[in-house]
Structures are given as structure tokens and as C-alpha cells.
mmCIF file of C-alpha atoms in Angstrom:
data_model
loop_
_atom_site.group_PDB
_atom_site.id
_atom_site.type_symbol
_atom_site.label_atom_id
_atom_site.label_comp_id
_atom_site.label_asym_id
_atom_site.label_seq_id
_atom_site.Cartn_x
_atom_site.Cartn_y
_atom_site.Cartn_z
ATOM 1 C CA ILE C 1 -15.434 -23.175 -5.617
ATOM 2 C CA ALA C 2 -15.525 -26.821 -4.680
ATOM 3 C CA ASN C 3 -19.160 -27.117 -6.689
ATOM 4 C CA GLY C 4 -17.377 -26.670 -9.967
ATOM 5 C CA GLN C 5 -19.307 -23.567 -9.628
ATOM 6 C CA TYR C 6 -16.940 -21.023 -10.558
ATOM 7 C CA GLU C 7 -20.063 -17.961 -12.401
ATOM 8 C CA GLU C 8 -21.613 -17.902 -9.403
ATOM 9 C CA ALA C 9 -18.556 -17.338 -7.426
ATOM 10 C CA VAL C 10 -17.416 -14.944 -8.965
ATOM 11 C CA LYS C 11 -20.403 -12.692 -8.707
ATOM 12 C CA VAL C 12 -20.899 -14.071 -4.780
ATOM 13 C CA ILE C 13 -16.610 -12.432 -4.334
ATOM 14 C CA LYS C 14 -16.435 -8.955 -6.884
ATOM 15 C CA GLU C 15 -20.021 -8.118 -3.889
ATOM 16 C CA LYS C 16 -16.809 -7.447 -1.870
ATOM 17 C CA LEU C 17 -13.900 -6.885 -3.851
ATOM 18 C CA PRO C 18 -13.536 -5.501 -7.067
ATOM 19 C CA MET C 19 -9.492 -6.445 -7.639
ATOM 20 C CA PRO C 20 -9.696 -10.578 -6.942
ATOM 21 C CA LEU C 21 -6.524 -11.243 -9.271
ATOM 22 C CA SER C 22 -4.291 -8.604 -8.013
ATOM 23 C CA ILE C 23 -6.221 -8.957 -4.355
ATOM 24 C CA GLY C 24 -5.846 -12.978 -5.022
ATOM 25 C CA ARG C 25 -1.766 -12.588 -5.437
ATOM 26 C CA VAL C 26 -1.047 -10.370 -2.223
ATOM 27 C CA CYS C 27 -4.152 -10.124 0.239
ATOM 28 C CA PRO C 28 -2.117 -10.541 3.998
ATOM 29 C CA ALA C 29 -5.212 -12.849 4.440
ATOM 30 C CA PHE C 30 -6.045 -11.661 7.532
ATOM 31 C CA CYS C 31 -9.252 -14.075 7.756
ATOM 32 C CA GLU C 32 -7.202 -17.232 6.784
ATOM 33 C CA ALA C 33 -5.247 -16.519 10.485
ATOM 34 C CA GLU C 34 -9.116 -16.535 11.993
ATOM 35 C CA CYS C 35 -10.716 -18.670 10.230
ATOM 36 C CA ARG C 36 -12.116 -21.736 12.577
ATOM 37 C CA ARG C 37 -11.249 -25.056 10.104
ATOM 38 C CA SER C 38 -7.520 -24.893 11.343
ATOM 39 C CA ILE C 39 -8.827 -25.871 14.622
ATOM 40 C CA VAL C 40 -9.625 -29.615 12.526
ATOM 41 C CA ASP C 41 -6.394 -29.158 10.034
ATOM 42 C CA GLU C 42 -5.561 -25.701 8.422
ATOM 43 C CA PRO C 43 -7.327 -22.697 7.832
ATOM 44 C CA ILE C 44 -9.534 -23.235 4.203
ATOM 45 C CA ALA C 45 -6.699 -20.470 1.382
ATOM 46 C CA ILE C 46 -9.500 -18.463 1.197
ATOM 47 C CA ARG C 47 -7.389 -16.130 -0.793
ATOM 48 C CA GLN C 48 -6.024 -18.852 -3.381
ATOM 49 C CA LEU C 49 -9.256 -19.918 -3.738
ATOM 50 C CA LYS C 50 -10.389 -16.087 -4.765
ATOM 51 C CA ARG C 51 -8.127 -16.034 -6.886
ATOM 52 C CA HIS C 52 -8.408 -19.697 -8.971
ATOM 53 C CA ALA C 53 -12.266 -18.696 -9.012
ATOM 54 C CA ALA C 54 -10.756 -15.145 -10.492
ATOM 55 C CA ASP C 55 -8.395 -16.717 -13.106
ATOM 56 C CA PHE C 56 -11.993 -18.815 -14.411
ATOM 57 C CA ASP C 57 -14.051 -15.748 -14.923
ATOM 58 C CA LEU C 58 -10.763 -13.940 -16.395
ATOM 59 C CA ALA C 59 -10.971 -16.449 -19.266
ATOM 60 C CA LEU C 60 -14.390 -16.641 -19.872
ATOM 61 C CA ASP C 61 -15.661 -14.454 -23.377
ATOM 62 C CA HIS C 62 -17.416 -12.327 -21.530
ATOM 63 C CA SER C 63 -15.601 -10.991 -17.811
ATOM 64 C CA TYR C 64 -18.421 -10.775 -15.226
ATOM 65 C CA VAL C 65 -19.829 -7.190 -14.376
ATOM 66 C CA PRO C 66 -21.940 -6.332 -12.664
ATOM 67 C CA ALA C 67 -26.152 -4.538 -13.425
ATOM 68 C CA LYS C 68 -26.152 -1.479 -13.505
ATOM 69 C CA GLU C 69 -28.624 0.616 -11.469
ATOM 70 C CA GLU C 70 -30.317 3.629 -13.272
ATOM 71 C CA SER C 71 -28.037 7.060 -13.081
ATOM 72 C CA LYS C 72 -28.839 9.322 -10.789
ATOM 73 C CA GLY C 73 -27.272 12.886 -12.283
ATOM 74 C CA LYS C 74 -25.248 12.519 -10.339
ATOM 75 C CA LYS C 75 -21.683 13.258 -9.882
ATOM 76 C CA ILE C 76 -17.954 12.021 -7.580
ATOM 77 C CA ALA C 77 -14.991 13.115 -7.546
ATOM 78 C CA ILE C 78 -12.283 10.521 -6.287
ATOM 79 C CA ILE C 79 -8.690 10.983 -5.748
ATOM 80 C CA GLY C 80 -6.262 8.747 -5.869
ATOM 81 C CA ALA C 81 -6.530 5.353 -8.123
ATOM 82 C CA GLY C 82 -4.933 3.065 -5.064
ATOM 83 C CA PRO C 83 -7.500 0.362 -3.993
ATOM 84 C CA SER C 84 -9.875 2.328 -1.992
ATOM 85 C CA GLY C 85 -10.273 4.383 -4.121
ATOM 86 C CA LEU C 86 -10.863 2.124 -7.276
ATOM 87 C CA THR C 87 -13.280 0.451 -4.513
ATOM 88 C CA CYS C 88 -15.631 3.451 -3.996
ATOM 89 C CA GLY C 89 -16.254 3.899 -7.571
ATOM 90 C CA TYR C 90 -16.966 0.603 -8.840
ATOM 91 C CA TYR C 91 -19.411 0.450 -5.975
ATOM 92 C CA LEU C 92 -20.415 4.151 -6.958
ATOM 93 C CA SER C 93 -20.694 3.509 -10.493
ATOM 94 C CA ASN C 94 -22.582 0.587 -9.444
ATOM 95 C CA LYS C 95 -24.988 3.059 -7.906
ATOM 96 C CA GLY C 96 -25.460 5.036 -10.875
ATOM 97 C CA TYR C 97 -23.587 8.146 -10.538
ATOM 98 C CA ASP C 98 -21.281 9.741 -12.198
ATOM 99 C CA VAL C 99 -16.933 9.015 -10.453
ATOM 100 C CA LYS C 100 -13.460 10.886 -12.148
ATOM 101 C CA VAL C 101 -11.035 9.401 -10.319
ATOM 102 C CA PHE C 102 -8.295 11.689 -10.694
ATOM 103 C CA GLU C 103 -4.491 9.789 -10.001
ATOM 104 C CA ALA C 104 -1.438 11.815 -10.255
ATOM 105 C CA SER C 105 -0.042 8.638 -11.835
ATOM 106 C CA PRO C 106 0.389 7.377 -15.440
ATOM 107 C CA LYS C 107 -1.525 4.500 -14.273
ATOM 108 C CA GLY C 108 -3.799 3.056 -12.083
ATOM 109 C CA GLY C 109 -3.093 0.842 -8.573
ATOM 110 C CA GLY C 110 -1.818 2.819 -7.002
ATOM 111 C CA TRP C 111 0.261 1.319 -3.994
ATOM 112 C CA LEU C 112 -0.563 -2.278 -5.344
ATOM 113 C CA ARG C 113 1.683 -1.068 -9.071
ATOM 114 C CA TYR C 114 4.214 1.281 -7.644
ATOM 115 C CA GLY C 115 5.233 0.010 -4.453
ATOM 116 C CA ILE C 116 4.711 -3.955 -4.471
ATOM 117 C CA PRO C 117 7.809 -5.196 -6.982
ATOM 118 C CA GLU C 118 5.929 -7.170 -9.802
ATOM 119 C CA TYR C 119 7.668 -10.615 -9.025
ATOM 120 C CA ARG C 120 4.540 -10.319 -6.385
ATOM 121 C CA LEU C 121 2.343 -8.986 -8.924
ATOM 122 C CA PRO C 122 2.377 -9.316 -12.077
ATOM 123 C CA TYR C 123 1.448 -6.389 -13.668
ATOM 124 C CA ASP C 124 -0.987 -7.316 -16.285
ATOM 125 C CA GLN C 125 -2.908 -8.833 -14.340
ATOM 126 C CA LEU C 126 -3.348 -5.496 -11.969
ATOM 127 C CA ASP C 127 -4.052 -3.979 -15.486
ATOM 128 C CA LYS C 128 -6.820 -6.056 -15.856
ATOM 129 C CA ASP C 129 -8.683 -5.449 -12.485
ATOM 130 C CA VAL C 130 -8.530 -1.922 -12.845
ATOM 131 C CA GLN C 131 -10.115 -2.583 -16.929
ATOM 132 C CA TYR C 132 -12.427 -3.949 -15.257
ATOM 133 C CA ILE C 133 -13.493 -1.178 -13.359
ATOM 134 C CA LYS C 134 -12.894 1.264 -15.726
ATOM 135 C CA ASP C 135 -15.507 -1.214 -17.469
ATOM 136 C CA LEU C 136 -18.163 -0.311 -15.169
ATOM 137 C CA GLY C 137 -18.090 3.022 -16.529
ATOM 138 C CA VAL C 138 -15.565 5.014 -13.900
ATOM 139 C CA ASP C 139 -14.086 7.718 -15.455
ATOM 140 C CA MET C 140 -9.552 7.835 -14.964
ATOM 141 C CA ILE C 141 -7.558 10.910 -15.227
ATOM 142 C CA PHE C 142 -4.141 10.209 -15.252
ATOM 143 C CA ASN C 143 -1.384 12.415 -14.889
ATOM 144 C CA THR C 144 -3.521 15.341 -12.289
ATOM 145 C CA ARG C 145 -2.620 16.145 -9.387
ATOM 146 C CA VAL C 146 -4.690 17.706 -7.421
ATOM 147 C CA GLY C 147 -3.875 20.864 -5.918
ATOM 148 C CA LYS C 148 -0.759 21.082 -8.466
ATOM 149 C CA ASP C 149 -2.621 20.490 -11.588
ATOM 150 C CA ILE C 150 -6.736 20.895 -10.165
ATOM 151 C CA THR C 151 -7.781 22.615 -7.310
ATOM 152 C CA LEU C 152 -9.860 20.677 -4.060
ATOM 153 C CA GLU C 153 -12.533 24.186 -4.177
ATOM 154 C CA LYS C 154 -12.788 22.964 -7.472
ATOM 155 C CA LEU C 155 -13.189 19.280 -7.700
ATOM 156 C CA HIS C 156 -15.480 20.591 -5.077
ATOM 157 C CA LYS C 157 -17.596 23.296 -7.285
ATOM 158 C CA GLU C 158 -18.054 20.855 -9.666
ATOM 159 C CA ASN C 159 -19.248 17.539 -8.016
ATOM 160 C CA ASP C 160 -21.714 16.370 -5.394
ATOM 161 C CA ALA C 161 -19.121 14.407 -3.151
ATOM 162 C CA ILE C 162 -15.723 14.079 -2.456
ATOM 163 C CA PHE C 163 -13.386 10.838 -1.591
ATOM 164 C CA SER C 164 -10.569 10.581 -1.018
ATOM 165 C CA ALA C 165 -7.774 7.900 -0.694
ATOM 166 C CA THR C 166 -4.167 9.666 -1.773
ATOM 167 C CA GLY C 167 -2.219 6.605 0.388
ATOM 168 C CA LEU C 168 1.212 6.801 1.787
ATOM 169 C CA HIS C 169 3.726 7.392 -0.994
ATOM 170 C CA LEU C 170 6.207 9.822 1.422
ATOM 171 C CA GLY C 171 9.524 7.209 2.979
ATOM 172 C CA ARG C 172 10.150 7.933 6.735
ATOM 173 C CA SER C 173 13.551 8.761 7.446
ATOM 174 C CA THR C 174 15.355 7.137 10.477
ATOM 175 C CA ARG C 175 17.395 11.014 11.107
ATOM 176 C CA VAL C 176 20.434 9.696 12.447
ATOM 177 C CA ALA C 177 23.853 11.301 11.539
ATOM 178 C CA GLY C 178 24.476 10.077 7.422
ATOM 179 C CA THR C 179 20.891 10.251 6.497
ATOM 180 C CA ASP C 180 21.794 13.845 4.571
ATOM 181 C CA HIS C 181 24.540 11.115 2.780
ATOM 182 C CA PRO C 182 23.436 11.333 -1.431
ATOM 183 C CA MET C 183 23.922 6.977 -1.063
ATOM 184 C CA VAL C 184 21.430 7.045 1.517
ATOM 185 C CA PHE C 185 18.449 6.153 -0.259
ATOM 186 C CA GLN C 186 14.360 5.990 1.047
ATOM 187 C CA ALA C 187 12.520 2.249 -0.594
ATOM 188 C CA VAL C 188 9.707 4.164 -1.692
ATOM 189 C CA ASP C 189 11.018 6.073 -3.917
ATOM 190 C CA LEU C 190 12.741 3.330 -5.809
ATOM 191 C CA LEU C 191 10.290 0.778 -5.785
ATOM 192 C CA ARG C 192 8.206 3.568 -7.668
ATOM 193 C CA ASP C 193 11.494 3.980 -9.358
ATOM 194 C CA VAL C 194 11.815 -0.043 -10.599
ATOM 195 C CA THR C 195 8.210 0.152 -11.633
ATOM 196 C CA GLU C 196 8.056 3.248 -13.958
ATOM 197 C CA GLY C 197 11.344 1.340 -15.816
ATOM 198 C CA LYS C 198 14.117 3.690 -14.629
ATOM 199 C CA GLU C 199 17.424 2.857 -13.351
ATOM 200 C CA ILE C 200 17.990 2.378 -9.321
ATOM 201 C CA GLU C 201 22.000 2.869 -7.890
ATOM 202 C CA VAL C 202 22.443 -0.456 -6.002
ATOM 203 C CA ALA C 203 26.071 -0.443 -4.830
ATOM 204 C CA GLU C 204 28.088 -3.963 -4.262
ATOM 205 C CA LYS C 205 27.267 -3.843 -0.035
ATOM 206 C CA VAL C 206 23.743 -2.791 0.909
ATOM 207 C CA VAL C 207 22.227 -2.117 4.236
ATOM 208 C CA VAL C 208 17.846 -1.916 4.241
ATOM 209 C CA ILE C 209 16.872 -0.841 7.310
ATOM 210 C CA GLY C 210 13.457 -2.593 8.427
ATOM 211 C CA GLY C 211 11.185 -4.782 9.054
ATOM 212 C CA GLY C 212 7.952 -4.986 7.365
ATOM 213 C CA ASN C 213 6.376 -6.669 3.897
ATOM 214 C CA VAL C 214 8.125 -2.864 2.264
ATOM 215 C CA ALA C 215 11.605 -3.854 3.667
ATOM 216 C CA MET C 216 11.889 -6.940 2.024
ATOM 217 C CA ASP C 217 10.380 -5.953 -1.224
ATOM 218 C CA ILE C 218 13.114 -3.489 -1.683
ATOM 219 C CA ALA C 219 15.804 -5.721 -0.416
ATOM 220 C CA ARG C 220 15.465 -8.633 -2.436
ATOM 221 C CA THR C 221 14.190 -6.381 -5.749
ATOM 222 C CA MET C 222 17.936 -4.679 -4.667
ATOM 223 C CA ALA C 223 19.912 -8.410 -3.928
ATOM 224 C CA ARG C 224 18.369 -9.219 -7.531
ATOM 225 C CA ILE C 225 20.053 -5.633 -8.931
ATOM 226 C CA GLN C 226 23.216 -6.680 -7.718
ATOM 227 C CA ASN C 227 23.304 -10.651 -8.466
ATOM 228 C CA GLN C 228 22.857 -9.737 -11.957
ATOM 229 C CA LYS C 229 25.408 -6.213 -11.655
ATOM 230 C CA TYR C 230 27.891 -8.331 -9.635
ATOM 231 C CA GLY C 231 27.480 -12.100 -9.802
ATOM 232 C CA LYS C 232 27.043 -12.419 -5.385
ATOM 233 C CA VAL C 233 24.414 -10.609 -3.370
ATOM 234 C CA GLN C 234 25.786 -8.742 -0.530
ATOM 235 C CA LEU C 235 22.624 -6.923 1.424
ATOM 236 C CA ILE C 236 21.854 -7.034 5.239
ATOM 237 C CA LEU C 237 18.440 -6.127 6.383
ATOM 238 C CA THR C 238 18.532 -4.855 10.158
ATOM 239 C CA SER C 239 15.167 -3.572 12.296
ATOM 240 C CA LEU C 240 14.990 -2.924 15.561
ATOM 241 C CA GLU C 241 11.861 -5.993 15.808
ATOM 242 C CA THR C 242 13.485 -9.391 16.385
ATOM 243 C CA GLU C 243 12.620 -11.740 14.324
ATOM 244 C CA ASP C 244 9.839 -13.773 15.524
ATOM 245 C CA VAL C 245 8.281 -10.275 16.364
ATOM 246 C CA MET C 246 8.919 -8.750 12.688
ATOM 247 C CA PRO C 247 5.987 -7.034 10.909
ATOM 248 C CA ALA C 248 6.737 -8.327 7.491
ATOM 249 C CA ASP C 249 4.861 -11.715 6.283
ATOM 250 C CA LEU C 250 6.984 -15.027 7.464
ATOM 251 C CA GLU C 251 6.910 -16.176 3.731
ATOM 252 C CA GLU C 252 8.462 -12.585 2.947
ATOM 253 C CA ILE C 253 11.429 -13.873 5.443
ATOM 254 C CA VAL C 254 11.621 -17.071 4.503
ATOM 255 C CA GLU C 255 11.562 -15.653 0.510
ATOM 256 C CA SER C 256 14.355 -12.791 1.097
ATOM 257 C CA ARG C 257 16.588 -15.507 2.444
ATOM 258 C CA GLU C 258 16.697 -17.696 -0.496
ATOM 259 C CA GLU C 259 17.618 -15.028 -2.981
ATOM 260 C CA ASP C 260 20.784 -14.173 0.431
ATOM 261 C CA VAL C 261 19.590 -11.456 1.667
ATOM 262 C CA VAL C 262 21.303 -11.524 5.054
ATOM 263 C CA ILE C 263 18.464 -10.905 7.933
ATOM 264 C CA ASN C 264 20.523 -9.499 11.411
ATOM 265 C CA ALA C 265 17.383 -7.827 13.396
ATOM 266 C CA GLY C 266 16.709 -6.787 17.123
ATOM 267 C CA TRP C 267 19.255 -3.816 16.590
ATOM 268 C CA GLY C 268 18.528 0.272 16.325
ATOM 269 C CA PRO C 269 20.518 2.415 13.975
ATOM 270 C CA LYS C 270 23.414 4.367 15.374
ATOM 271 C CA ASP C 271 24.762 6.653 12.799
ATOM 272 C CA ILE C 272 25.845 5.657 9.410
ATOM 273 C CA LYS C 273 29.328 5.997 9.400
ATOM 274 C CA ILE C 274 31.196 8.377 6.701
ATOM 275 C CA GLU C 275 34.233 8.436 5.263
ATOM 276 C CA GLY C 276 35.817 11.273 3.175
ATOM 277 C CA ASP C 277 32.135 10.857 0.814
ATOM 278 C CA LYS C 278 31.706 7.408 1.485
ATOM 279 C CA ILE C 279 29.926 5.523 2.760
ATOM 280 C CA LYS C 280 31.601 2.825 4.733
ATOM 281 C CA GLY C 281 28.734 1.309 6.996
ATOM 282 C CA LEU C 282 25.570 1.621 10.043
ATOM 283 C CA ASN C 283 26.586 1.063 12.869
ATOM 284 C CA VAL C 284 23.822 -0.110 15.224
ATOM 285 C CA ILE C 285 23.308 -0.469 18.892
ATOM 286 C CA ARG C 286 20.831 -3.664 20.481
ATOM 287 C CA CYS C 287 17.137 -3.126 21.003
ATOM 288 C CA LEU C 288 16.150 -4.153 24.235
ATOM 289 C CA SER C 289 12.153 -3.463 23.122
ATOM 290 C CA VAL C 290 10.233 -1.525 20.341
ATOM 291 C CA PHE C 291 6.310 -0.449 22.589
ATOM 292 C CA ASP C 292 6.048 0.574 26.032
ATOM 293 C CA GLU C 293 3.534 -1.494 28.315
ATOM 294 C CA ASP C 294 1.111 1.133 26.568
ATOM 295 C CA GLY C 295 1.800 -0.239 23.929
ATOM 296 C CA SER C 296 3.200 3.111 22.055
ATOM 297 C CA PHE C 297 6.378 3.012 20.128
ATOM 298 C CA ASN C 298 9.169 3.980 22.568
ATOM 299 C CA PRO C 299 12.147 1.736 21.786
ATOM 300 C CA LYS C 300 14.814 0.781 24.253
ATOM 301 C CA PHE C 301 18.016 0.200 23.482
ATOM 302 C CA ASP C 302 21.209 -1.216 25.177
ATOM 303 C CA LYS C 303 23.829 1.071 24.171
ATOM 304 C CA LYS C 304 26.462 -0.963 25.033
ATOM 305 C CA ASP C 305 26.312 -3.902 23.025
ATOM 306 C CA GLU C 306 27.028 -1.879 19.571
ATOM 307 C CA ASN C 307 27.795 -3.592 16.125
ATOM 308 C CA PHE C 308 28.589 -2.966 12.567
ATOM 309 C CA PHE C 309 27.636 -3.329 9.251
ATOM 310 C CA GLU C 310 29.506 -2.319 5.853
ATOM 311 C CA ALA C 311 27.733 -0.871 3.747
ATOM 312 C CA ASP C 312 28.396 1.694 0.979
ATOM 313 C CA GLN C 313 24.633 2.409 1.040
ATOM 314 C CA VAL C 314 21.391 3.163 2.880
ATOM 315 C CA VAL C 315 18.586 1.889 1.903
ATOM 316 C CA GLU C 316 15.685 3.401 4.717
ATOM 317 C CA ALA C 317 11.991 1.387 5.032
ATOM 318 C CA ILE C 318 10.625 2.286 7.997
ATOM 319 C CA GLY C 319 7.428 3.413 7.750
ATOM 320 C CA GLN C 320 5.346 5.812 4.988
ATOM 321 C CA GLY C 321 4.240 9.383 5.153
ATOM 322 C CA MET C 322 1.279 10.889 3.767
ATOM 323 C CA ASP C 323 1.091 14.342 1.966
ATOM 324 C CA ILE C 324 -2.750 15.610 2.095
ATOM 325 C CA LYS C 325 -1.479 19.281 1.778
ATOM 326 C CA TYR C 326 -4.283 19.419 -0.671
ATOM 327 C CA MET C 327 -7.337 19.313 1.441
ATOM 328 C CA SER C 328 -5.358 21.221 4.713
ATOM 329 C CA GLU C 329 -3.927 24.235 3.041
ATOM 330 C CA GLY C 330 -7.615 24.742 1.294
ATOM 331 C CA LEU C 331 -9.836 23.343 4.386
ATOM 332 C CA GLY C 332 -7.937 24.806 7.208
ATOM 333 C CA GLU C 333 -8.981 24.230 10.315
ATOM 334 C CA LYS C 334 -12.857 23.091 9.433
ATOM 335 C CA LEU C 335 -11.137 19.295 8.588
ATOM 336 C CA SER C 336 -10.681 17.310 12.444
ATOM 337 C CA MET C 337 -7.873 15.557 13.066
ATOM 338 C CA THR C 338 -6.499 12.808 14.910
ATOM 339 C CA GLU C 339 -4.317 12.909 17.748
ATOM 340 C CA ARG C 340 -1.926 11.184 15.212
ATOM 341 C CA ASN C 341 -2.263 13.479 13.084
ATOM 342 C CA ARG C 342 -4.559 11.901 10.420
ATOM 343 C CA VAL C 343 -7.791 12.715 9.268
ATOM 344 C CA LYS C 344 -10.850 12.261 11.354
ATOM 345 C CA VAL C 345 -13.241 10.337 9.897
ATOM 346 C CA ASP C 346 -16.632 8.419 11.250
ATOM 347 C CA ASN C 347 -17.706 4.718 10.240
ATOM 348 C CA PHE C 348 -18.246 5.960 6.491
ATOM 349 C CA GLY C 349 -15.634 7.365 6.225
ATOM 350 C CA GLN C 350 -16.825 11.378 6.185
ATOM 351 C CA THR C 351 -14.863 14.244 7.919
ATOM 352 C CA SER C 352 -15.596 17.025 9.785
ATOM 353 C CA ILE C 353 -17.099 18.911 6.386
ATOM 354 C CA PRO C 354 -19.676 16.585 4.717
ATOM 355 C CA TRP C 355 -19.043 16.262 1.310
ATOM 356 C CA LEU C 356 -15.645 15.019 1.610
ATOM 357 C CA PHE C 357 -14.369 11.340 2.979
ATOM 358 C CA VAL C 358 -11.280 10.149 3.042
ATOM 359 C CA GLY C 359 -10.360 6.588 3.389
ATOM 360 C CA GLY C 360 -7.264 4.213 3.435
ATOM 361 C CA ASP C 361 -3.556 4.861 4.104
ATOM 362 C CA ILE C 362 -4.453 8.009 5.307
ATOM 363 C CA ILE C 363 -6.461 7.392 7.585
ATOM 364 C CA GLY C 364 -4.755 5.063 10.012
ATOM 365 C CA GLY C 365 -4.995 1.418 7.335
ATOM 366 C CA THR C 366 -1.017 0.029 6.176
ATOM 367 C CA ASP C 367 -2.745 -2.711 3.549
ATOM 368 C CA ALA C 368 -5.183 -3.598 0.052
ATOM 369 C CA ILE C 369 -7.759 -5.357 1.824
ATOM 370 C CA THR C 370 -8.530 -2.493 4.804
ATOM 371 C CA ALA C 371 -7.890 0.140 2.177
ATOM 372 C CA ILE C 372 -10.516 -1.869 -0.677
ATOM 373 C CA ALA C 373 -12.483 -2.162 2.731
ATOM 374 C CA ASP C 374 -12.588 1.848 3.330
ATOM 375 C CA GLY C 375 -13.620 2.246 -0.462
ATOM 376 C CA HIS C 376 -16.584 -0.307 0.040
ATOM 377 C CA ARG C 377 -18.146 1.533 3.353
ATOM 378 C CA ALA C 378 -17.239 5.355 1.518
ATOM 379 C CA ALA C 379 -19.641 3.935 -1.141
ATOM 380 C CA LYS C 380 -22.091 3.738 1.111
ATOM 381 C CA GLY C 381 -21.092 6.893 3.050
ATOM 382 C CA ILE C 382 -21.971 9.472 0.582
ATOM 383 C CA ASP C 383 -24.846 7.639 -1.341
ATOM 384 C CA LYS C 384 -26.419 7.950 2.102
ATOM 385 C CA TYR C 385 -24.784 11.326 2.490
ATOM 386 C CA LEU C 386 -26.379 12.198 -1.240
ATOM 387 C CA ASN C 387 -29.873 10.589 -0.475
ATOM 388 C CA ARG C 388 -29.994 12.773 2.815
ATOM 389 C CA LYS C 389 -29.425 15.704 0.772
ATOM 390 C CA THR C 390 -32.182 15.348 -1.715
#
């Protein structure tokens, strides 16, 4: 890139990253945190450089597409068109496999589209990444939910291997008293509705519970709607973690404050105060620590130190869960699970059922770049598995 050799740079980037337009905008940039250049001055801006090269590549008449290997005459089904599934499909198609991706939503991208607001990741850029993978020969079937519209058993019969990467699209609740109120929402549901162009309910005063990027995303999204609707922002974001250890990216925290989100961290929800049929706010108690000495999630509180955040609406953004009934119901005890109730896989994403590979957030990741790495490893694993079979 420094030499102006952008086409060559893109070829190198796409050896391991088939979605540089998107990831160049939202990658958590773990590599920059480890960059040894920071010893001298500051880390190399790897994320921005990849984005720059990808933007250049897009401006060409013909975007770089790697040469494909000859057809192997074998079929692969991929469940989920998120970053992990798309990556796996990209590499398998490149190796000459016939790949079909089954996606429950109307468009590809997974959490990149239905969880990250468009102001952070313009969807036209994501569309170009998805189209690039389609151009390589990956067939994408949308509005098709495995377990409902088509069974896992049928996919198994029609394909030589399956890769499942359905992500974490279910919200988790604090389950404190009052969370069953109709004005208590899950952040994941609201973010999806916004992406789909649906009007979401935003009250004049809102409390968001959570300290990760999803909490920041929904807080900023709702703050913008409040500003348009009421002419001012009245939104408090609170979390168990104090701000210095909050899991959200620093830039997300800074930009949330710039949009008038009030961050009051280090509190745990006690209950939601309800009078009549209306929410009045959130009662909280001071959180002394989130994890115990063994590193396990085990919050400790000072119940004498209480606070109250006035609100008409509460949004929970404390984590996400998975829905893998389409696997567990059909495979039962054949599918091994970890102690944390995640699907157990080897280093290539292969489960206890040889033809089934799993990756992405449902095996433990929480970000797009990890999901992409899982998809890449699974593609290698599936290739090795099918070659051994022959």
C-alpha cells in the first residue's frame, strides 16, 4: 500500500479477508493493540489501510476475483449468511465446491447488517462485499430458515457437508422484577427492526442496561430518534462494569457521549419501578466487582448503595443467546456440547458429527473478525474431511 501497489495489496488481503469493505469499517482491530510499532510511536492503522485498499479495488472496472479451482463435484450447505458463513462459502467455492448458503433474513451480512447501525457500517458497502462473494459462485437462498422452511436432515441428504454459523440473535434478560412490562425491550430486536425499516417505540426518557458495543449502538440509535422526536436526548446508559473496564470500544463510548448519552456505570439493576401500568424508572445498586477470583461471572453488590434512573422505557443489552433447535432436535445426544452449552468443535470447527461443522458466535466468538477466522478454518476442515472420504 505504501508503494501504491493497491491491486497487489488487495490480492494479499483477500487471501484471508473476503469482506474488506465491511471489516475495514467495523473490525475491533485486535492486531493494532498488539502491533510492535506502538513501541516506537503508534500502531500501524491496519484496519484503515485495508479499507483504503478495498475502496480502491471497488473503484476499478473489474474488482479482483481469485481464480477458482476445477469443480470437485461435491456440495456444501452453509446455514447463515453472516461473516462466518459467507467466508466459509467464499473459500469453499474458490476450491471448486458447489456451495449454497441458507439465510433466514431477506439479505446477507448477519449481525453486520441486523445488529450494527448503518451509520457505523453503510449497508451499500456491505452489499458490495456480499455481491463479491456471490460473483465467485456462492448461491445464496434468503428468507429460508433451517428447521422451519427446510430441515437439517434434508440438507444432510442433499449435501456432502454442512457448516452452521447462525450467530447470536436472541437477547438476554436481566430477569429482574418488571422486565415483563411491554415497555421493556431487547436491543437486538430493536436494532433488527431499525435495519428492516420498521418504526421502533422510543419514549421521552430511556435507560439502556449494558456496557458493550451493542448497548452503545442501541443507545446512539435511540438518542438520534429522541432528538428528532422530542428535540432533546434523555437517555442513560448503565452497566455493571465501571467505565474503565467497560467492554465497549473507547470510540463507541466517546461518540455516545458526543450524542448526549449519559453514561452512569458501575450499577446493577435491582428492579424496574412501575406505578399503575407505566414504568417510572430503574432501581439499581452499586456493583463492587463483576468477576470472581477464578474469572467467572459472579457480580458482587453493595446493597446499601442505591440509585434510581428515571425512565419511561428500559432496553436490555446485556448479551445475546443462540437458537440451535434446528441442530439439537434432529441430532440429539450425538451432538457434543461444552460446559457453557456451546457446540463442541475441534480446531477446524468439526463437531462430534463428522459431516457437521460449526463456527462463528455460536461456538464462543463475539465479533466479526473472529467469525471470519472460524469460517476460514471450517473451509479448510471441510476440504480435508471430504478429501479423506474419497
